[in-house]
Short mmCIF file of C-alpha atoms in Angstrom, two decimals:
data_model
loop_
_atom_site.label_atom_id
_atom_site.label_comp_id
_atom_site.label_asym_id
_atom_site.label_seq_id
_atom_site.Cartn_x
_atom_site.Cartn_y
_atom_site.Cartn_z
CA MET A 331 27.21 -23.40 -29.89
CA SER A 332 26.88 -20.66 -27.54
CA ASN A 333 30.03 -19.07 -25.91
CA LEU A 334 28.80 -18.10 -22.73
CA PHE A 335 29.26 -21.62 -21.34
CA PRO A 336 30.94 -22.75 -19.24
CA LEU A 337 29.11 -21.46 -16.43
CA THR A 338 31.17 -22.32 -13.53
CA MET A 339 29.56 -22.02 -9.88
CA THR A 340 32.24 -21.82 -7.19
CA ASP A 341 31.61 -22.13 -3.11
CA CYS A 342 27.75 -20.30 -3.99
CA VAL A 343 26.53 -19.24 -0.57
CA VAL A 344 23.05 -17.51 -0.54
CA ARG A 345 21.92 -16.29 3.45
CA ARG A 346 18.56 -14.34 3.78
CA GLN A 347 18.43 -12.50 7.35
CA GLY A 348 21.25 -14.76 9.14
CA LYS A 349 20.10 -18.02 7.27
CA THR A 350 21.63 -20.25 4.84
CA VAL A 351 19.24 -20.86 1.87
CA LEU A 352 21.48 -21.59 -0.87
CA GLY A 353 25.09 -23.61 -0.86
CA PRO A 354 27.78 -23.96 -0.57
CA VAL A 355 27.63 -25.27 -3.99
CA SER A 356 30.13 -26.10 -6.49
CA LEU A 357 29.54 -26.40 -10.39
CA THR A 358 30.10 -26.17 -14.11
CA VAL A 359 27.50 -26.58 -16.60
CA ASP A 360 28.32 -26.00 -20.09
CA GLN A 361 26.47 -26.87 -23.01
CA GLY A 362 24.40 -29.31 -23.58
CA GLY A 363 20.40 -30.38 -23.10
CA PRO A 364 18.11 -29.53 -20.96
CA THR A 365 18.89 -29.32 -17.19
CA ILE A 366 15.98 -30.33 -15.39
CA ILE A 367 16.23 -28.90 -11.31
CA ILE A 368 14.41 -31.15 -9.25
CA GLY A 369 14.22 -31.76 -5.53
CA PRO A 370 11.69 -31.10 -2.89
CA ASN A 371 9.94 -27.73 -2.07
CA GLY A 372 12.54 -24.90 -0.28
CA SER A 373 15.42 -26.69 -1.31
CA GLY A 374 16.75 -23.71 -3.53
CA LYS A 375 16.02 -24.56 -6.51
CA THR A 376 15.05 -20.53 -7.84
CA THR A 377 17.77 -19.92 -5.52
CA LEU A 378 20.30 -21.98 -7.38
CA LEU A 379 18.65 -20.52 -11.06
CA ARG A 380 18.36 -16.60 -9.88
CA VAL A 381 22.27 -16.80 -9.22
CA MET A 382 23.31 -19.06 -12.77
CA HIS A 383 21.27 -15.68 -14.43
CA GLY A 384 22.91 -13.22 -12.22
CA ILE A 385 19.83 -11.83 -10.18
CA GLU A 386 20.04 -13.01 -6.34
CA ARG A 387 23.09 -11.09 -4.82
CA LEU A 388 25.44 -14.59 -3.66
CA SER A 389 26.87 -14.11 0.22
CA ALA A 390 29.48 -16.03 -1.14
CA GLY A 391 31.79 -17.56 -3.76
CA ALA A 392 31.68 -17.11 -7.35
CA ALA A 393 29.35 -17.75 -10.61
CA ASP A 394 31.29 -17.03 -13.56
CA TRP A 395 30.02 -17.11 -16.73
CA ALA A 396 33.24 -17.98 -19.66
CA GLN A 397 32.02 -14.73 -21.07
CA ASN A 398 29.59 -12.49 -18.77
CA ASP A 399 26.33 -11.43 -21.21
CA GLN A 400 23.03 -11.36 -19.23
CA GLY A 401 21.59 -10.35 -22.22
CA ARG A 402 21.97 -13.51 -24.37
CA GLN A 403 20.17 -15.03 -21.12
CA ALA A 404 16.39 -14.65 -20.15
CA TYR A 405 14.26 -15.65 -17.68
CA VAL A 406 11.17 -17.57 -16.01
CA PHE A 407 9.35 -16.96 -13.67
CA GLN A 408 7.14 -19.08 -11.26
CA SER A 409 4.17 -16.28 -11.81
CA PRO A 410 4.58 -15.08 -14.71
CA ILE A 411 5.02 -11.31 -14.74
CA VAL A 412 3.48 -9.54 -17.32
CA LEU A 413 2.84 -5.49 -17.97
CA ARG A 414 0.05 -3.69 -18.09
CA ARG A 415 0.39 -3.47 -21.43
CA SER A 416 -1.65 -5.70 -24.42
CA VAL A 417 -0.47 -8.73 -25.27
CA ALA A 418 1.87 -7.65 -28.12
CA ASP A 419 2.46 -4.54 -25.92
CA ASN A 420 4.21 -7.53 -23.59
CA LEU A 421 5.84 -9.42 -26.65
CA ARG A 422 7.26 -6.08 -28.05
CA TYR A 423 8.77 -4.29 -24.69
CA PRO A 424 12.19 -6.35 -24.94
CA LEU A 425 12.87 -5.98 -28.21
CA GLN A 426 12.07 -2.10 -27.69
CA LEU A 427 14.50 -2.16 -24.42
CA ILE A 428 17.42 -2.93 -26.70
CA GLY A 429 16.67 -0.10 -30.06
CA VAL A 430 15.66 -2.49 -31.99
CA ALA A 431 13.86 -0.98 -35.42
CA LYS A 432 9.55 -1.21 -35.12
CA ALA A 433 9.16 -3.03 -38.62
CA GLU A 434 11.62 -5.56 -37.08
CA ILE A 435 9.60 -5.96 -33.96
CA GLU A 436 5.98 -5.92 -35.88
CA VAL A 437 7.29 -9.24 -37.62
CA ALA A 438 9.38 -10.81 -34.45
CA ALA A 439 5.95 -10.26 -32.68
CA THR A 440 3.28 -11.34 -35.26
CA ALA A 441 5.50 -14.27 -35.80
CA TRP A 442 5.99 -14.94 -31.70
CA LEU A 443 2.00 -14.01 -31.51
CA ASP A 444 1.19 -16.78 -34.03
CA ARG A 445 2.82 -19.63 -32.18
CA ILE A 446 2.43 -19.35 -28.99
CA GLY A 447 -1.42 -19.25 -30.58
CA LEU A 448 -2.76 -15.76 -28.76
CA SER A 449 -3.31 -14.66 -32.87
CA ASP A 450 -6.54 -13.24 -31.88
CA ILE A 451 -6.15 -11.88 -28.38
CA ARG A 452 -3.64 -9.38 -29.19
CA ASN A 453 -4.57 -6.09 -28.32
CA THR A 454 -5.51 -8.07 -25.58
CA ARG A 455 -4.67 -6.29 -21.93
CA ALA A 456 -2.16 -9.14 -20.44
CA SER A 457 -3.82 -9.31 -17.48
CA ARG A 458 -6.94 -10.38 -18.69
CA LEU A 459 -5.01 -13.67 -19.81
CA SER A 460 -5.47 -17.25 -18.09
CA GLY A 461 -2.63 -18.47 -16.78
CA GLY A 462 -1.43 -20.78 -18.96
CA GLU A 463 -1.63 -17.96 -21.94
CA ARG A 464 -0.08 -15.88 -19.77
CA GLN A 465 3.08 -18.19 -18.75
CA LYS A 466 3.23 -19.03 -22.86
CA LEU A 467 3.19 -15.49 -23.40
CA ALA A 468 6.58 -15.42 -20.33
CA ILE A 469 8.22 -17.64 -22.51
CA ALA A 470 7.52 -16.04 -25.63
CA ARG A 471 8.84 -12.83 -24.27
CA ALA A 472 12.19 -14.63 -22.88
CA LEU A 473 12.55 -16.08 -26.19
CA ILE A 474 12.01 -13.28 -28.87
CA ARG A 475 15.53 -12.22 -28.37
CA ASP A 476 16.54 -15.58 -28.97
CA PRO A 477 18.90 -16.18 -26.43
CA ASP A 478 21.50 -18.41 -25.60
CA VAL A 479 20.23 -20.12 -22.09
CA LEU A 480 16.79 -20.02 -21.11
CA PHE A 481 15.96 -20.80 -17.40
CA LEU A 482 12.27 -21.67 -15.72
CA ASP A 483 11.85 -21.45 -12.66
CA GLU A 484 8.57 -24.66 -11.92
CA PRO A 485 7.00 -22.69 -15.46
CA CYS A 486 4.08 -25.33 -15.76
CA ALA A 487 2.53 -24.95 -11.67
CA ASN A 488 -0.96 -25.36 -11.24
CA LEU A 489 -1.18 -25.32 -15.27
CA ASP A 490 -3.86 -28.34 -16.36
CA GLY A 491 -2.74 -30.85 -18.63
CA HIS A 492 -3.29 -29.20 -21.77
CA ALA A 493 -1.40 -26.30 -21.45
CA THR A 494 1.84 -28.11 -19.19
CA ARG A 495 1.57 -30.18 -22.98
CA GLU A 496 1.92 -26.73 -25.42
CA ILE A 497 5.02 -25.30 -22.95
CA GLU A 498 7.21 -28.61 -22.31
CA ALA A 499 6.14 -28.52 -26.59
CA LEU A 500 7.36 -24.86 -27.16
CA LEU A 501 9.88 -26.25 -24.76
CA GLN A 502 10.87 -29.10 -26.86
CA GLU A 503 11.06 -26.89 -29.92
CA THR A 504 12.97 -24.51 -27.98
CA ALA A 505 16.18 -26.70 -27.09
CA ALA A 506 15.21 -28.76 -30.44
CA ALA A 507 16.28 -24.76 -31.95
CA GLY A 508 19.52 -24.78 -30.29
CA THR A 509 18.95 -22.05 -26.78
CA ARG A 510 20.46 -24.44 -23.30
CA ILE A 511 17.16 -24.63 -20.88
CA ILE A 512 17.95 -24.71 -17.06
CA MET A 513 14.48 -25.64 -15.49
CA SER A 514 13.51 -26.28 -11.98
CA THR A 515 10.23 -29.13 -11.54
CA HIS A 516 8.81 -30.33 -9.03
CA ASP A 517 7.39 -32.49 -11.35
CA MET A 518 8.78 -35.60 -12.12
CA GLY A 519 7.04 -36.85 -14.69
CA GLN A 520 8.08 -33.35 -16.56
CA ALA A 521 12.00 -34.30 -15.63
CA ARG A 522 11.48 -37.41 -16.87
CA ARG A 523 10.27 -36.28 -20.25
CA LEU A 524 12.41 -33.05 -21.05
CA ALA A 525 16.18 -33.75 -18.99
CA GLN A 526 18.91 -34.52 -20.79
CA ASP A 527 20.92 -33.57 -17.05
CA VAL A 528 19.46 -33.59 -13.55
CA ILE A 529 20.77 -32.41 -10.43
CA PHE A 530 18.65 -32.77 -7.28
CA MET A 531 18.56 -30.09 -4.68
CA ILE A 532 18.22 -30.92 -0.21
CA ALA A 533 18.47 -27.94 2.03
CA GLY A 534 20.28 -25.49 -0.67
CA LYS A 535 22.53 -28.27 -1.80
CA VAL A 536 23.49 -29.59 -4.74
CA HIS A 537 22.66 -33.52 -3.33
CA GLU A 538 23.28 -35.60 -7.03
CA LYS A 539 23.90 -34.28 -10.88
CA GLY A 540 24.64 -36.28 -13.66
CA ALA A 541 22.96 -37.23 -17.33
CA ALA A 542 18.86 -37.62 -16.38
CA SER A 543 18.69 -41.27 -18.10
CA ASP A 544 21.32 -42.29 -14.85
CA VAL A 545 20.12 -40.50 -11.65
CA LEU A 546 16.28 -40.93 -12.19
CA ALA A 547 17.18 -44.79 -13.52
CA THR A 548 19.87 -45.26 -10.53
CA PRO A 549 19.65 -43.10 -7.67
CA GLY A 550 22.92 -43.20 -6.29
CA THR A 551 21.54 -41.56 -2.72
CA PRO A 552 18.46 -43.38 -0.46
CA GLU A 553 17.24 -39.13 -0.66
CA LEU A 554 17.02 -38.99 -4.78
CA GLN A 555 15.76 -42.45 -4.07
CA ALA A 556 12.91 -41.16 -1.40
CA PHE A 557 12.11 -38.48 -3.26
CA LEU A 558 11.53 -40.61 -6.70
CA ASN A 559 9.01 -42.51 -4.75
CA GLY A 560 7.29 -39.32 -3.92
CA ASP A 561 8.55 -40.29 0.26
CA ILE A 562 9.19 -36.47 1.95
CA VAL A 563 12.10 -35.44 1.88
CA THR A 564 14.18 -32.83 4.00
CA MET B 985 -30.63 27.78 3.81
CA ILE B 986 -32.06 30.57 1.98
CA ASP B 987 -28.00 31.82 1.05
CA ILE B 988 -27.43 28.27 -0.46
CA TRP B 989 -30.04 28.95 -2.72
CA GLU B 990 -29.17 32.46 -3.88
CA GLY B 991 -26.27 31.24 -4.13
CA LEU B 992 -27.53 28.53 -6.41
CA GLN B 993 -29.04 31.07 -8.26
CA ALA B 994 -26.06 33.25 -8.96
CA ALA B 995 -24.45 30.82 -9.87
CA PHE B 996 -26.64 29.96 -12.77
CA TRP B 997 -27.49 33.33 -13.93
CA LEU B 998 -23.43 33.83 -13.77
CA VAL B 999 -22.74 30.83 -15.42
CA VAL B 1000 -26.01 31.71 -18.65
CA THR B 1001 -25.26 35.03 -18.99
CA PHE B 1002 -21.70 34.40 -19.86
CA ASP B 1003 -20.74 37.05 -17.31
CA ALA B 1004 -17.55 39.04 -18.83
CA GLU B 1005 -15.58 38.45 -15.22
CA LEU B 1006 -16.45 35.57 -14.38
CA TRP B 1007 -15.38 33.96 -17.67
CA ALA B 1008 -11.91 36.27 -16.92
CA ILE B 1009 -11.53 34.57 -13.48
CA SER B 1010 -12.32 31.37 -13.70
CA LEU B 1011 -9.70 31.01 -17.52
CA ARG B 1012 -6.82 33.05 -15.30
CA SER B 1013 -7.83 29.76 -12.43
CA LEU B 1014 -7.82 27.11 -14.77
CA GLN B 1015 -4.82 28.35 -16.20
CA VAL B 1016 -3.38 28.80 -12.98
CA SER B 1017 -3.59 25.74 -11.49
CA LEU B 1018 -3.28 23.88 -14.51
CA SER B 1019 0.26 25.27 -15.67
CA ALA B 1020 0.98 24.81 -11.92
CA VAL B 1021 0.19 20.82 -11.73
CA VAL B 1022 1.77 20.03 -15.55
CA VAL B 1023 4.72 21.77 -14.02
CA ALA B 1024 4.51 20.37 -10.58
CA SER B 1025 4.11 16.31 -12.33
CA LEU B 1026 7.25 16.85 -14.77
CA ILE B 1027 8.90 16.95 -10.89
CA ALA B 1028 7.03 14.87 -8.96
CA ILE B 1029 6.46 12.45 -11.36
CA PRO B 1030 10.21 11.06 -11.91
CA PHE B 1031 11.16 11.89 -8.75
CA GLY B 1032 8.69 9.55 -6.78
CA THR B 1033 9.70 7.39 -9.33
CA PHE B 1034 13.12 7.81 -8.20
CA LEU B 1035 12.65 7.14 -5.03
CA ALA B 1036 11.32 4.11 -5.90
CA VAL B 1037 13.46 2.04 -7.78
CA GLN B 1038 16.75 3.81 -5.86
CA ARG B 1039 19.20 2.45 -3.61
CA PHE B 1040 21.41 5.13 -1.63
CA ARG B 1041 21.85 6.19 1.75
CA TYR B 1042 19.60 8.68 2.39
CA ARG B 1043 16.43 6.95 0.33
CA ARG B 1044 14.32 7.16 3.41
CA LEU B 1045 15.11 10.42 5.67
CA ALA B 1046 14.20 12.20 1.77
CA ILE B 1047 10.93 9.87 1.45
CA SER B 1048 10.02 11.78 5.14
CA ILE B 1049 10.75 14.83 4.10
CA MET B 1050 8.83 14.41 0.74
CA ASN B 1051 6.20 13.75 3.03
CA ALA B 1052 6.14 15.97 5.52
CA LEU B 1053 6.30 18.26 2.77
CA MET B 1054 2.29 17.90 2.10
CA GLY B 1055 1.62 19.09 4.87
CA LEU B 1056 3.04 22.52 3.93
CA PRO B 1057 0.84 25.88 5.08
CA PRO B 1058 0.31 27.95 2.10
CA VAL B 1059 -0.02 30.94 3.35
CA VAL B 1060 3.39 30.73 5.10
CA VAL B 1061 4.39 29.25 1.17
CA GLY B 1062 3.00 32.55 0.36
CA LEU B 1063 4.78 34.70 3.31
CA MET B 1064 8.33 33.06 1.89
CA LEU B 1065 7.27 33.30 -1.25
CA TYR B 1066 6.35 37.16 -0.83
CA ILE B 1067 9.90 38.06 0.60
CA LEU B 1068 11.94 36.30 -1.54
CA LEU B 1069 9.97 38.01 -4.95
CA SER B 1070 9.21 40.91 -2.68
CA ARG B 1071 11.97 44.55 -4.48
CA SER B 1072 14.04 43.55 -1.12
CA GLY B 1073 14.30 39.89 -2.25
CA PRO B 1074 17.04 38.40 -4.11
CA PHE B 1075 14.40 37.82 -6.93
CA GLY B 1076 12.80 41.22 -6.52
CA VAL B 1077 14.86 41.95 -9.62
CA LEU B 1078 12.66 39.35 -11.74
CA GLY B 1079 9.21 41.42 -11.29
CA LEU B 1080 7.53 38.41 -10.66
CA LEU B 1081 5.30 39.58 -7.62
CA PHE B 1082 1.78 40.09 -8.23
CA THR B 1083 1.92 37.93 -11.02
CA PRO B 1084 -0.13 35.06 -12.51
CA THR B 1085 3.35 33.52 -12.56
CA ALA B 1086 4.00 34.35 -8.35
CA MET B 1087 1.41 32.17 -7.72
CA ILE B 1088 2.38 29.26 -10.20
CA ILE B 1089 5.43 29.62 -8.83
CA ALA B 1090 3.91 28.72 -5.01
CA GLN B 1091 1.48 26.52 -6.17
CA VAL B 1092 4.34 24.22 -8.24
CA ILE B 1093 5.92 24.66 -4.44
CA ILE B 1094 2.76 23.74 -2.58
CA ILE B 1095 1.24 20.65 -4.62
CA THR B 1096 4.85 18.84 -5.49
CA PRO B 1097 5.08 16.97 -2.91
CA LEU B 1098 2.06 16.20 -3.03
CA ILE B 1099 1.82 14.60 -6.15
CA ALA B 1100 5.58 12.91 -5.67
CA SER B 1101 4.28 11.27 -2.46
CA ILE B 1102 0.91 10.18 -4.23
CA ALA B 1103 3.61 8.97 -7.89
CA HIS B 1104 6.43 7.15 -5.62
CA GLN B 1105 3.35 4.93 -3.24
CA ALA B 1106 1.79 3.91 -7.09
CA MET B 1107 4.94 3.73 -8.40
CA ARG B 1108 6.99 1.44 -5.48
CA GLU B 1109 3.90 -0.69 -6.43
CA LEU B 1110 4.59 -0.90 -9.55
CA TRP B 1111 7.75 -1.55 -8.88
CA ALA B 1112 7.61 -4.93 -6.69
CA GLU B 1113 5.53 -6.23 -9.54
CA TYR B 1114 8.36 -5.81 -12.33
CA HIS B 1115 10.99 -6.09 -9.65
CA ASP B 1116 12.54 -8.62 -11.18
CA LEU B 1117 10.89 -9.30 -14.76
CA LEU B 1118 13.52 -5.70 -15.37
CA ILE B 1119 16.47 -6.55 -13.21
CA SER B 1120 16.25 -9.76 -15.38
CA LEU B 1121 16.04 -8.14 -19.10
CA HIS B 1122 18.92 -6.24 -17.94
CA THR B 1123 17.04 -2.68 -18.20
CA THR B 1124 19.14 0.45 -17.47
CA LYS B 1125 18.28 2.68 -14.63
CA TRP B 1126 16.40 4.79 -17.02
CA GLN B 1127 14.38 2.48 -19.20
CA ARG B 1128 13.18 1.35 -15.46
CA ILE B 1129 11.96 4.37 -14.52
CA ARG B 1130 10.10 5.23 -18.64
CA THR B 1131 8.46 1.33 -18.12
CA LEU B 1132 6.94 2.12 -14.81
CA ILE B 1133 5.94 5.90 -16.08
CA TRP B 1134 4.37 4.49 -18.97
CA ASP B 1135 2.74 1.33 -17.11
CA GLY B 1136 1.27 3.62 -14.20
CA ARG B 1137 0.36 6.19 -16.19
CA ARG B 1138 -3.21 5.80 -14.82
CA ASN B 1139 -1.94 6.00 -11.29
CA LEU B 1140 -0.13 8.26 -11.95
CA LEU B 1141 -2.86 10.84 -13.50
CA THR B 1142 -4.54 10.14 -10.48
CA ALA B 1143 -2.04 12.20 -8.36
CA SER B 1144 -1.84 14.74 -10.73
CA LEU B 1145 -5.76 15.55 -10.07
CA ALA B 1146 -4.64 14.97 -6.36
CA GLY B 1147 -2.66 17.89 -7.00
CA PHE B 1148 -4.61 19.89 -9.55
CA GLY B 1149 -7.22 19.24 -6.20
CA ARG B 1150 -5.07 21.16 -3.91
CA ALA B 1151 -4.48 23.97 -6.22
CA ILE B 1152 -7.83 25.18 -7.87
CA GLY B 1153 -8.73 25.13 -4.39
CA GLU B 1154 -5.97 26.95 -3.15
CA VAL B 1155 -6.42 30.69 -1.68
CA GLY B 1156 -4.17 31.81 0.86
CA ALA B 1157 -0.41 31.30 -0.30
CA ILE B 1158 -1.73 33.12 -3.99
CA MET B 1159 -4.35 35.63 -2.10
CA ILE B 1160 -0.74 36.74 -0.81
CA VAL B 1161 2.18 36.48 -3.71
CA GLY B 1162 -0.83 37.43 -6.76
CA GLY B 1163 -2.19 40.22 -4.42
CA ASN B 1164 -5.89 39.66 -5.92
CA ILE B 1165 -6.07 42.27 -8.78
CA ASP B 1166 -8.94 42.79 -10.44
CA ASN B 1167 -7.85 41.80 -14.06
CA ALA B 1168 -4.98 41.19 -13.59
CA THR B 1169 -4.00 38.40 -10.54
CA ARG B 1170 -7.73 37.61 -8.92
CA VAL B 1171 -8.68 34.21 -9.38
CA LEU B 1172 -12.09 32.18 -8.50
CA THR B 1173 -10.98 31.54 -4.91
CA THR B 1174 -9.47 34.71 -3.90
CA ALA B 1175 -12.79 36.87 -5.33
CA ILE B 1176 -14.64 34.70 -3.40
CA ALA B 1177 -12.58 35.45 0.28
CA LEU B 1178 -12.85 39.14 -1.39
CA GLU B 1179 -17.35 38.49 -1.27
CA THR B 1180 -16.93 37.19 1.41
CA GLY B 1181 -15.50 39.99 3.30
CA LYS B 1182 -18.02 42.00 1.46
CA GLY B 1183 -21.04 39.99 3.09
CA ASP B 1184 -22.26 39.27 -0.53
CA PHE B 1185 -22.91 35.82 0.01
CA ALA B 1186 -24.31 35.38 -2.49
CA LEU B 1187 -21.71 35.63 -4.85
CA ALA B 1188 -18.95 34.28 -3.00
CA LEU B 1189 -21.09 30.69 -2.80
CA GLY B 1190 -22.30 31.70 -6.42
CA LEU B 1191 -18.17 31.81 -7.51
CA GLY B 1192 -18.01 28.86 -5.18
CA PHE B 1193 -20.52 26.21 -6.94
CA VAL B 1194 -18.85 27.18 -10.01
CA LEU B 1195 -15.42 26.85 -8.66
CA ILE B 1196 -16.92 23.11 -7.79
CA GLY B 1197 -18.58 23.08 -11.13
CA LEU B 1198 -14.67 23.86 -12.56
CA ALA B 1199 -12.72 21.14 -10.79
CA LEU B 1200 -14.72 17.79 -11.53
CA ALA B 1201 -15.34 18.89 -15.07
CA VAL B 1202 -11.37 19.43 -15.65
CA ASN B 1203 -11.64 15.63 -13.16
CA ILE B 1204 -14.27 13.89 -15.75
CA ALA B 1205 -13.03 15.51 -18.93
CA ILE B 1206 -9.25 14.54 -18.11
CA HIS B 1207 -10.53 11.24 -16.65
CA TRP B 1208 -12.90 11.03 -20.24
CA LEU B 1209 -9.85 11.89 -22.23
CA SER B 1210 -6.95 9.28 -20.80
CA ARG B 1211 -10.01 5.99 -21.50
CA THR B 1212 -9.36 5.52 -17.35
CA GLU B 1213 -11.35 2.35 -16.73
CA ARG B 1214 -12.18 1.67 -20.69
CA GLU B 1215 -12.84 -1.78 -20.85
CA GLY B 1216 -9.16 -4.05 -22.76
CA ARG B 1217 -7.63 -1.03 -22.07
CA TRP B 1218 -5.24 0.54 -19.05
#
């Protein structure tokens, strides 16, 4: 059990150029299975994830972890950022930053390359990878430090079915191994497949929150019902 | 047209006969300019990268000054340095006037803003690409600078080569602080100026072609050694 949790968010507000893009949001995130953040485009899913991870400056409010150790968190961005290095060097990088011994780095990098199926192209520059391969590399790079919590911002956006299936399998293994997953998606099928808890957002605010089995089966608000029906919700 | 042809012939004979004076002047040119590029790069690249990643109060002013200094008139730099290094100047005791060291200092002053400015531009773009990832990985400022310099080394090499191009072709400042002394501070550009003054256009042109060949050879050699544009590598 990680001692990072709970994360307590109190009246969190993010404003950009005078416009409120998030909040006020107050919620508590504790240990548990994958939490999936759903909502229409522009509803504040990404901003909420960034606030939780501490890479978004709050205009008001506070987001406090029980233990503030950002090194035990990892984040995967919607457009995977790959370093201008080889595939293997991308995996080595997070461990090099924290001074892990070279031999240990090689063992970990080789294990992850095998796990994500990129061993054969370990020396290829990462920018030459396909979208799915890049995303798998980004997730592996995030997981190589064995974080307690992994944030993912729509990791399967723009990926084909095969790549999506591979990434979902990787995330399920990761969750089963004890890493807390908090992820945004606009793919309701994916939310149903992965979520244990759901946070539904509209216009920068948390509209509904609860166990996935309850929230997705019996939506408590007409807005969520409309969203689940595929209607346009603003 | 005849002068150019004679110049080419002169250059050819100077090279194929291994003219001792030409070799000495060429090697001195290389020594002075490469030394200046190394020193200037050691100052300019970290400084340009620092300006790209660090926000501070007078950052914009610092960038403006750095860019403005790219247009420093070499003759004025030479004159100022002459005053500082002359016997009656504050650094006269060092006895550097009319030495290759003084020429290196002059070139460092001239090319440092150029290298820093190009490095800053390249690093700013790379920083925009890497920003979220490096913040998420909880990197220190020094780790960010090191990462950017390493991953942006191809662009930084171009910045240094631009500095080399300016240094090897510079004449105004090094003529003043070097004095164009035979077997001591005479380099290709000052020799060209001297021969032109004497009316020996063929030799001046010959030296000019050698200078162009030298500049091209250094650029090609550095690109080749650093394996720029090779398939599968950054």
